[in-house]
Each structure stands twice: as structure tokens, then as C-alpha cells.
mmCIF file of C-alpha atoms in Angstrom:
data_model
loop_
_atom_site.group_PDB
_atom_site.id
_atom_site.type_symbol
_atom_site.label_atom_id
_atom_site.label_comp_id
_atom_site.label_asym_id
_atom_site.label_seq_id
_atom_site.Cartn_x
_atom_site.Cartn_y
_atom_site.Cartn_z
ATOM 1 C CA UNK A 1 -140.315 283.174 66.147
ATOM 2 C CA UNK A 2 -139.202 280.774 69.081
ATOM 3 C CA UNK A 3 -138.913 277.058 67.446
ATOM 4 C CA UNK A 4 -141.334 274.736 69.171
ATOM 5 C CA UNK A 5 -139.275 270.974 69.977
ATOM 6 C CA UNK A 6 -141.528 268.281 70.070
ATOM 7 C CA UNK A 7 -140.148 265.499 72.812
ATOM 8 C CA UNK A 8 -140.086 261.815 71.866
ATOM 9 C CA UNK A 9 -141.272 260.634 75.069
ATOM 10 C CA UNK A 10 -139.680 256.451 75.692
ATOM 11 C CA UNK A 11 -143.639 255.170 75.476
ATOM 12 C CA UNK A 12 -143.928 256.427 71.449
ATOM 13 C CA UNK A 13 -141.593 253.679 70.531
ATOM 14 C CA UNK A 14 -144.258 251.231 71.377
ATOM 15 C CA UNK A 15 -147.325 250.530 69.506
ATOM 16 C CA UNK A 16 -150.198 251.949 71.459
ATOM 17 C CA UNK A 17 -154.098 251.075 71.127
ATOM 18 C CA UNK A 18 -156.351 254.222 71.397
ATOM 19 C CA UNK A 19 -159.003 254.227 74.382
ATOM 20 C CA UNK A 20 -161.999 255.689 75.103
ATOM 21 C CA UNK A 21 -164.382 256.760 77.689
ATOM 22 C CA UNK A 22 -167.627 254.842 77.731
ATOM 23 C CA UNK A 23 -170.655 255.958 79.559
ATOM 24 C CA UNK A 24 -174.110 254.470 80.002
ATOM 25 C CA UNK A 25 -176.735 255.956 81.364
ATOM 26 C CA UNK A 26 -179.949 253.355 82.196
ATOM 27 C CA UNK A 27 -182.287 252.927 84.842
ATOM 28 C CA UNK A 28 -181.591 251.964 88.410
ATOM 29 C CA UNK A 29 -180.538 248.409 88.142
ATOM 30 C CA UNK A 30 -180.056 247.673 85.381
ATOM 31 C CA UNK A 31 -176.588 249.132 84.963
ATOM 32 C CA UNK A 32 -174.515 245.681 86.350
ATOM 33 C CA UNK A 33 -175.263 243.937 82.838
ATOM 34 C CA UNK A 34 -173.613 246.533 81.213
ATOM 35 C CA UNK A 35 -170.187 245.967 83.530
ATOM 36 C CA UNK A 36 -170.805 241.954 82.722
ATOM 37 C CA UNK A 37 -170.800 242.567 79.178
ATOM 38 C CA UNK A 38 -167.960 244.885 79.063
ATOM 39 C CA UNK A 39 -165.648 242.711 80.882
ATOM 40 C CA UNK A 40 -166.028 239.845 78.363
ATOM 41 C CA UNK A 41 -165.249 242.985 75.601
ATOM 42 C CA UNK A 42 -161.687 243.140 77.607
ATOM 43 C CA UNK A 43 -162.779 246.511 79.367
ATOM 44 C CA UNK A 44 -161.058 246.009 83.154
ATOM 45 C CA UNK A 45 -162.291 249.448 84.730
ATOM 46 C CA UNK A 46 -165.895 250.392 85.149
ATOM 47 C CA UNK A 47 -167.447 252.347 88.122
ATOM 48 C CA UNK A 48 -170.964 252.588 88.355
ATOM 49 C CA UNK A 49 -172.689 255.479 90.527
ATOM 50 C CA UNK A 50 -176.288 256.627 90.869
ATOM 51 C CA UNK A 51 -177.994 259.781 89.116
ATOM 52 C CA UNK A 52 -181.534 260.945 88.944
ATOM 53 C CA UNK A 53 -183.052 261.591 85.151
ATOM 54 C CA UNK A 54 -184.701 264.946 84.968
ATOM 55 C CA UNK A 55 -186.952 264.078 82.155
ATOM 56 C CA UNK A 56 -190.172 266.322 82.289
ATOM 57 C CA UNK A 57 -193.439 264.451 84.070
ATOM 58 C CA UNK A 58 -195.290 264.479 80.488
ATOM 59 C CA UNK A 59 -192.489 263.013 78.734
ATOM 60 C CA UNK A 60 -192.106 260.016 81.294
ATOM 61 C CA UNK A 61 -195.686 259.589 80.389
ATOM 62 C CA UNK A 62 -195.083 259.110 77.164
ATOM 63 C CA UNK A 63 -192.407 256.901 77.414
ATOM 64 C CA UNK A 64 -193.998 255.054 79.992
ATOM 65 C CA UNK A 65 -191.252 255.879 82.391
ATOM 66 C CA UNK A 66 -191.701 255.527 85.745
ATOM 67 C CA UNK A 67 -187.979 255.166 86.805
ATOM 68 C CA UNK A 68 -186.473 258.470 88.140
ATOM 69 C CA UNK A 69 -183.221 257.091 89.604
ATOM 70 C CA UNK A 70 -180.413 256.500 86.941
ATOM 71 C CA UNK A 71 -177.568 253.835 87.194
ATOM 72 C CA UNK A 72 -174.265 255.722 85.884
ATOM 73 C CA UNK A 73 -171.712 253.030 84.038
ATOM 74 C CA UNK A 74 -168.755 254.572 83.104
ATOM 75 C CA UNK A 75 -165.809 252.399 81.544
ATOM 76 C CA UNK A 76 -162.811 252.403 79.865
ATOM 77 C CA UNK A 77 -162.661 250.259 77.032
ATOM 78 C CA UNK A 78 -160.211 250.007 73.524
ATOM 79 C CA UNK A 79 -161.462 251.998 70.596
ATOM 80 C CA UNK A 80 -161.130 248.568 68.114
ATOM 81 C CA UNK A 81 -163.904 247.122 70.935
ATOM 82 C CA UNK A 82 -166.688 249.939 70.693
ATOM 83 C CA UNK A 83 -168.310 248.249 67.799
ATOM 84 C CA UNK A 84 -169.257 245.386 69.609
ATOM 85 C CA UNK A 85 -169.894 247.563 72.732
ATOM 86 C CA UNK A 86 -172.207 249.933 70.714
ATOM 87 C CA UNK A 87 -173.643 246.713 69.547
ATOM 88 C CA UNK A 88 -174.541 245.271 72.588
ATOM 89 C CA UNK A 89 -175.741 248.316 74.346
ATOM 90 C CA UNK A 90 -178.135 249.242 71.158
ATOM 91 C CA UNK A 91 -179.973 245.828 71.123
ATOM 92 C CA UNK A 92 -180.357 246.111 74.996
ATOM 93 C CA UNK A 93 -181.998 249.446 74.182
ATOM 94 C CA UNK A 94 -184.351 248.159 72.017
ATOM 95 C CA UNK A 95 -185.661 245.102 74.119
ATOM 96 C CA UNK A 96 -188.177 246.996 76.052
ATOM 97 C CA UNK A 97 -188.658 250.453 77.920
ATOM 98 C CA UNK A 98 -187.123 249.704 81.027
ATOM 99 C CA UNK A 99 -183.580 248.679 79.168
ATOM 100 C CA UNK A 100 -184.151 251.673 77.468
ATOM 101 C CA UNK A 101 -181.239 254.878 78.189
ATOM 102 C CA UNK A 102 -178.062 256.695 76.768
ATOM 103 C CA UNK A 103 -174.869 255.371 76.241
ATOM 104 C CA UNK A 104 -172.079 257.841 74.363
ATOM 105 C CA UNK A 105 -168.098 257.457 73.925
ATOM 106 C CA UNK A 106 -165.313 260.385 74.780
ATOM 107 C CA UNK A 107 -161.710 259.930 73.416
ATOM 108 C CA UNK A 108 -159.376 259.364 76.047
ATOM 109 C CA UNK A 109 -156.732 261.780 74.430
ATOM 110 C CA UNK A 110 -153.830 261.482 77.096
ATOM 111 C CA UNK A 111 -152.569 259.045 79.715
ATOM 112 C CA UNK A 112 -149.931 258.274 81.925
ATOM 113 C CA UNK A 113 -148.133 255.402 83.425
ATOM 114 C CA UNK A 114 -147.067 252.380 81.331
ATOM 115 C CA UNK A 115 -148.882 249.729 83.778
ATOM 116 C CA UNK A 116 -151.992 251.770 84.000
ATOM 117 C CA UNK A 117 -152.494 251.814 80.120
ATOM 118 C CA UNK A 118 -151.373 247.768 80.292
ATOM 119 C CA UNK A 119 -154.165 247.540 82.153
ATOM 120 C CA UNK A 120 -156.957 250.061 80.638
ATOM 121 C CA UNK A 121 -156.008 248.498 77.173
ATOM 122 C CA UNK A 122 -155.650 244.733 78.919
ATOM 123 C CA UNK A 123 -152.416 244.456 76.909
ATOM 124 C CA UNK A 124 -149.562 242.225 78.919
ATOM 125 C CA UNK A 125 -146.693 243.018 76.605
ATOM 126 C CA UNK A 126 -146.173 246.519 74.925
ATOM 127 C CA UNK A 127 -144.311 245.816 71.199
ATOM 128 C CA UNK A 128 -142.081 248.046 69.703
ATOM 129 C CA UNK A 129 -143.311 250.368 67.058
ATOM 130 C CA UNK A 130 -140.633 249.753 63.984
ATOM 131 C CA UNK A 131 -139.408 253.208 64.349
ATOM 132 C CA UNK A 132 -142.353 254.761 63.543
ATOM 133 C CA UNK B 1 -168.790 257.323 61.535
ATOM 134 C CA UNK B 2 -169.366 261.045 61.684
ATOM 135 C CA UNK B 3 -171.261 262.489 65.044
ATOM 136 C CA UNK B 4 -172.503 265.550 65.548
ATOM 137 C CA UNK B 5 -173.680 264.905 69.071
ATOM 138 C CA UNK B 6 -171.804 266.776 71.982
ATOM 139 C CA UNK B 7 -172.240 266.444 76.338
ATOM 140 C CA UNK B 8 -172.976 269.399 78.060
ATOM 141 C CA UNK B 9 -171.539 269.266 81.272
ATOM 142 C CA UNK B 10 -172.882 271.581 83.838
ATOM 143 C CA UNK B 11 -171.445 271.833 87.347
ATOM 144 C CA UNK B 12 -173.908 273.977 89.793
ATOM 145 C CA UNK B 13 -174.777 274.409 93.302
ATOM 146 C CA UNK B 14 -177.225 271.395 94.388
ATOM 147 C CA UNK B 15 -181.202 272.221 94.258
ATOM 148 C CA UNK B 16 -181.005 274.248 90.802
ATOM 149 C CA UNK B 17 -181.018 271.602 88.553
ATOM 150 C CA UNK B 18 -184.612 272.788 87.281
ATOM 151 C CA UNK B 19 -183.376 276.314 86.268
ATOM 152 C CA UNK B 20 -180.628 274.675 83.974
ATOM 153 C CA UNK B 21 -182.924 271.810 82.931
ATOM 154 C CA UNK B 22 -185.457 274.687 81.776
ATOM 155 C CA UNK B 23 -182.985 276.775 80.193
ATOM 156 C CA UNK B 24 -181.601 273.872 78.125
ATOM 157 C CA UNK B 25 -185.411 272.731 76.989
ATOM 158 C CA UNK B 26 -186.179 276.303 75.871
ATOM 159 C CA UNK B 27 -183.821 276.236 73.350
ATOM 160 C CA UNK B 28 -183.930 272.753 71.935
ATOM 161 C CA UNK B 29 -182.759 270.278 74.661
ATOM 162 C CA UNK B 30 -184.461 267.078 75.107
ATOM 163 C CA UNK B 31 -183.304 264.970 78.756
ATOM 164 C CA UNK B 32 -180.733 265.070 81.149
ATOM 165 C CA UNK B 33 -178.935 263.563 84.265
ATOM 166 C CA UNK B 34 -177.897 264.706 87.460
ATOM 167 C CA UNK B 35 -174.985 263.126 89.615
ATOM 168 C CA UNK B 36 -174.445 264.732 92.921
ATOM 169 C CA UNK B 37 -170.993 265.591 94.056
ATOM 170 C CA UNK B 38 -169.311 268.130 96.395
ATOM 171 C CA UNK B 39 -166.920 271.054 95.459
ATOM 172 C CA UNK B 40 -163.723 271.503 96.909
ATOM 173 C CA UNK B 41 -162.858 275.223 96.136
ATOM 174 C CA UNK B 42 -160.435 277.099 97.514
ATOM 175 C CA UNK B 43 -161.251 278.651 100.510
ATOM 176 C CA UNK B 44 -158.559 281.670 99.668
ATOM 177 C CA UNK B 45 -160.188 282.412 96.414
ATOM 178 C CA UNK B 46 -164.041 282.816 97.687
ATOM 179 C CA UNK B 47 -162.700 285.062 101.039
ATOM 180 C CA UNK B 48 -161.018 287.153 97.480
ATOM 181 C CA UNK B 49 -163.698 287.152 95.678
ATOM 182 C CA UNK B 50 -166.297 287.687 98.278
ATOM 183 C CA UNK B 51 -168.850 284.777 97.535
ATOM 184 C CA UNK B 52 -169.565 281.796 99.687
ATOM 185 C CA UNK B 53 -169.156 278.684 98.022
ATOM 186 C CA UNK B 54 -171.428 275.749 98.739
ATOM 187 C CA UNK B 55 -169.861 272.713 98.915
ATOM 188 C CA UNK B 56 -172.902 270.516 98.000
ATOM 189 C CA UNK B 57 -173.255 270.296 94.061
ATOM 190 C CA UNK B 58 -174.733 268.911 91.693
ATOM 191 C CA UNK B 59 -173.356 267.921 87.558
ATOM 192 C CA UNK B 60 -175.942 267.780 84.884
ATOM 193 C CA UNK B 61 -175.144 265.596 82.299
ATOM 194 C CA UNK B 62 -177.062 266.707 78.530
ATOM 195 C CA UNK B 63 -176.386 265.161 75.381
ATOM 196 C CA UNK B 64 -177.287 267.867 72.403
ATOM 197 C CA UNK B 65 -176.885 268.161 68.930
ATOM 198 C CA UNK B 66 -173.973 270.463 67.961
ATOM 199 C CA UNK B 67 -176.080 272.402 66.029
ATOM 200 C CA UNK B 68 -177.868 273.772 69.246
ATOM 201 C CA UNK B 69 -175.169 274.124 71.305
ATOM 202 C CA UNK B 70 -174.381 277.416 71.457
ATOM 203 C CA UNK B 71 -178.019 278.157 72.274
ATOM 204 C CA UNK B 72 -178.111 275.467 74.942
ATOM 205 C CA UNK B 73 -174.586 276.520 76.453
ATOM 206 C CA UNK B 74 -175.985 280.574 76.620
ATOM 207 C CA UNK B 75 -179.199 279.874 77.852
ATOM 208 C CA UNK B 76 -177.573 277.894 80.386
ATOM 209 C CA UNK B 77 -174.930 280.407 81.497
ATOM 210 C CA UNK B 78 -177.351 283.274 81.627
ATOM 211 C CA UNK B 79 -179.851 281.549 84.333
ATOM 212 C CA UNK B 80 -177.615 279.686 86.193
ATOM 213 C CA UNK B 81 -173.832 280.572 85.315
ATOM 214 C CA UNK B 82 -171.298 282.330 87.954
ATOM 215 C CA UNK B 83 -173.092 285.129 88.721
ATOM 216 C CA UNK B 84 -176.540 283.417 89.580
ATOM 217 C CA UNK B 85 -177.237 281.688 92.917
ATOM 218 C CA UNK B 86 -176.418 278.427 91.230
ATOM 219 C CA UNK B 87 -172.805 279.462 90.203
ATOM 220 C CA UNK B 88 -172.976 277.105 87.224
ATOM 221 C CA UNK B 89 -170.427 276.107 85.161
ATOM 222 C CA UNK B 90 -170.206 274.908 81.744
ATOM 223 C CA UNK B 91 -168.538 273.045 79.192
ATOM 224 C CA UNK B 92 -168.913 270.423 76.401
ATOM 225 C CA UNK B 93 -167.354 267.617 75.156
ATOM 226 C CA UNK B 94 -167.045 266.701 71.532
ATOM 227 C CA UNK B 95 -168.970 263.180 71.757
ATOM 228 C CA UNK B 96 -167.162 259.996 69.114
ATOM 229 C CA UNK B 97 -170.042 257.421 68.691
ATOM 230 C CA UNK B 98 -174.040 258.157 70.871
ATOM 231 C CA UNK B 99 -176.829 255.303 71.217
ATOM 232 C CA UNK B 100 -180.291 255.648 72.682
ATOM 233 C CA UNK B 101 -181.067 259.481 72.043
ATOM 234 C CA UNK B 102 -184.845 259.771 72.520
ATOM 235 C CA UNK B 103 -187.178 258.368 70.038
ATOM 236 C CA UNK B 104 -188.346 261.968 69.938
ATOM 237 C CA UNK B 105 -185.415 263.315 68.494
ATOM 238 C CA UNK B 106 -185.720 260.369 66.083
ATOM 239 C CA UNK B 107 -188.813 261.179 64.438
ATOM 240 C CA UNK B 108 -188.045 264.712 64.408
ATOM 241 C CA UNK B 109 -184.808 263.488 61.870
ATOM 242 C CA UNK B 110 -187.318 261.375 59.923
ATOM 243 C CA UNK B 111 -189.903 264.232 59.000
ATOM 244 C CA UNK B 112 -187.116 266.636 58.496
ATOM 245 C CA UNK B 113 -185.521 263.779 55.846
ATOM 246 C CA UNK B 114 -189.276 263.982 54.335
ATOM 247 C CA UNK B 115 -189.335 267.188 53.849
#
């Protein structure tokens, strides 16, 4: 069986900070708080576009939702800083029906480019890892 | 924190987002959301393969519960996958934290605790 080599790439000899993914979904509008917030929680990328919610007619009814078009936020933020994020995002949800929406975090699992994760992870000087 | 929450991403050709939105209710699926976008397949491949492929599309964005994803993800694929005007495609994405799922789905979890 052919012996699989693992390569030590120069980045694993620094201590790295995992990232992940964070998207919010909310009503037209609303969606600029969410970038505020998340640039005080040290999150420097965020794009916002705009969707359209599919819920059914009755369901809107229900919910009292009159808001078809959907604000998009997605950003990339350090795992360590999702707690507050989550935080945040859940007591926004509960203030009333028109903050109400989905928010939901993806691992970022790879990356590349030292300055683009110093950036992404807003850390200015990488240290080294102890030989770990 | 474990999650048992996954996105269902489903890329089709724009105007069908009703057939996969109906598919994916059928079997369990509460809301969804579309973003519009536009394909850039290769030309080579559809002249191959003989289809036309529409450049306008549109991606559905589901959150589900893992438990019904396979249903979702079949139902899905049978009225809207490749070989269906729509040409749908679709994958999912193991989710790591969710907020905000329908109060629905809530109160569904809270009688089934009951019980």
C-alpha cells in the first residue's frame, strides 16, 4: 500500500484561530445592524445581498409577515467570537416580528494566503506555535 | 454545543423555485430563501451533452433538520434535479451553531419533549 506523506506547510508553525462562515438571513433592511454589530465583534468582511423568502402566504399570516424581500449578511468572523455573535443576533430575534429571521454558522475548513487570514481573523502578528 | 441542523443548498434554473419549495414542504421542510445568480457553464459541455443551459439561476437556501434530510434532498432531486426543466442541483452543508428556526418548529420540539 502506497505511504501517504503529510506536508508541513510554513503557516502550521504559527498558532492559528479557527473561522467561520456567518450568515443572517432578516428582512429587507434590517440587515446593516447586523454588519455594525459584527464589526465591533472584530469581524472585517461582510457582504450583504438581497433574497426573496418563499414562506407560504398562510404562514406569513401567521407570523404576521408581510416582508417578502430578504437582506442576505454573510460574514466572516473568529470561532472564539460566535458566542457573542449568536448572542446578539438571538436577542435581536426576539425584539419583535420584523427583527425576526435565520442566522446559522459554516466552518471555514481551509484558507489561503497569510495576509488574507491576518485580516479575516483581524490578527496583526501571527506567533509561533512552540513546535506543536 | 451539538447541532443537528444542516443547509440545503439548491442551485436551479430561475422561475422554479416553487417546484423545489413544494418538494421540500412535502416531506418536512419549513421556509426558505432564494438569491438570484447566473451560471457560467461551459459552453463545450452542454453542445456534448445536448442540453441548453440557462444562464439565469436561482439558489435556494433551506435550513432542515438532519433527520429529514435525506427525504428533503430526494424529493428535491426527483422534481427539479438534472433531468427536469429546472436542472437543479443539490447539496448540504453540515451547519455548527443555528438561531431563529421558526417558532413552528419550536413547539413541535416542545410537544414531542411532552410526550
Amino acid at each position: 500500500m502506497k505511504e501517504v506523506k503529510t506536508v508541513k506547510t510554513p503557516h502550521s508553525d504559527f498558532e492559528t484561530k479557527k473561522l467561520s462562515l456567518l450568515v443572517i438571513i432578516v428582512d429587507q433592511g434590517v440587515g446593516d445592524l447586523y454588519i455594525e454589530q459584527l464589526g465591533t465583534l472584530e469581524s472585517n468582511l461582510q457582504l450583504k445581498i438581497v433574497g426573496n423568502g418563499t414562506a407560504s402566504k398562510e404562514i406569513q399570516n401567521l407570523l404576521g409577515l408581510n416582508e417578502i424581500k430578504k437582506d442576505i449578511v454573510f460574514a466572516i468572523i473568529r470561532q472564539e467570537k460566535l458566542d457573542q455573535a449568536f448572542e446578539y443576533i438571538e436577542t435581536r430575534f426576539k425584539l419583535s416580528h420584523k427583527h425576526k429571521g435565520v442566522a446559522f454558522s459554516v466552518k471555514v475548513t481551509s484558507l489561503i494566503g497569510v495576509s488574507v487570514y491576518k485580516i479575516l481573523s483581524n490578527t496583526l502578528e501571527l506567533k509561533p506555535n512552540g513546535g506543536k | 454545543m451539538e447541532n443537528n441542523n444542516l443547509l440545503v443548498v439548491c442551485i436551479i434554473n430561475a422561475g422554479f423555485v416553487d417546484l423545489v419549495m413544494d418538494a421540500a414542504r412535502e416531506v418536512g421542510a419549513s421556509g426558505g430563501t432564494v438569491i438570484h445568480g447566473r451560471g457560467t457553464g461551459n459552453k463545450k459541455i452542454a453542445k456534448t451533452f445536448g442540453v441548453t443551459i440557462s444562464p439565469n439561476k436561482e439558489v435556494v437556501l433551506i435550513v432542515i433538520d438532519e433527520k429529514i434530510h435525506e427525504d428533503v434532498v430526494n424529493a428535491i432531486y426527483k422534481k427539479a434535479g438534472l433531468d427536469a426543466p429546472s436542472q437543479g442541483i443539490v447539496f448540504t452543508l453540515p451547519l455548527e451553531r443555528v438561531a431563529g428556526l421558526s417558532e413552528l418548529n419550536n413547539e413541535e420540539e416542545s410537544s414531542d419533549a411532552q410526550k
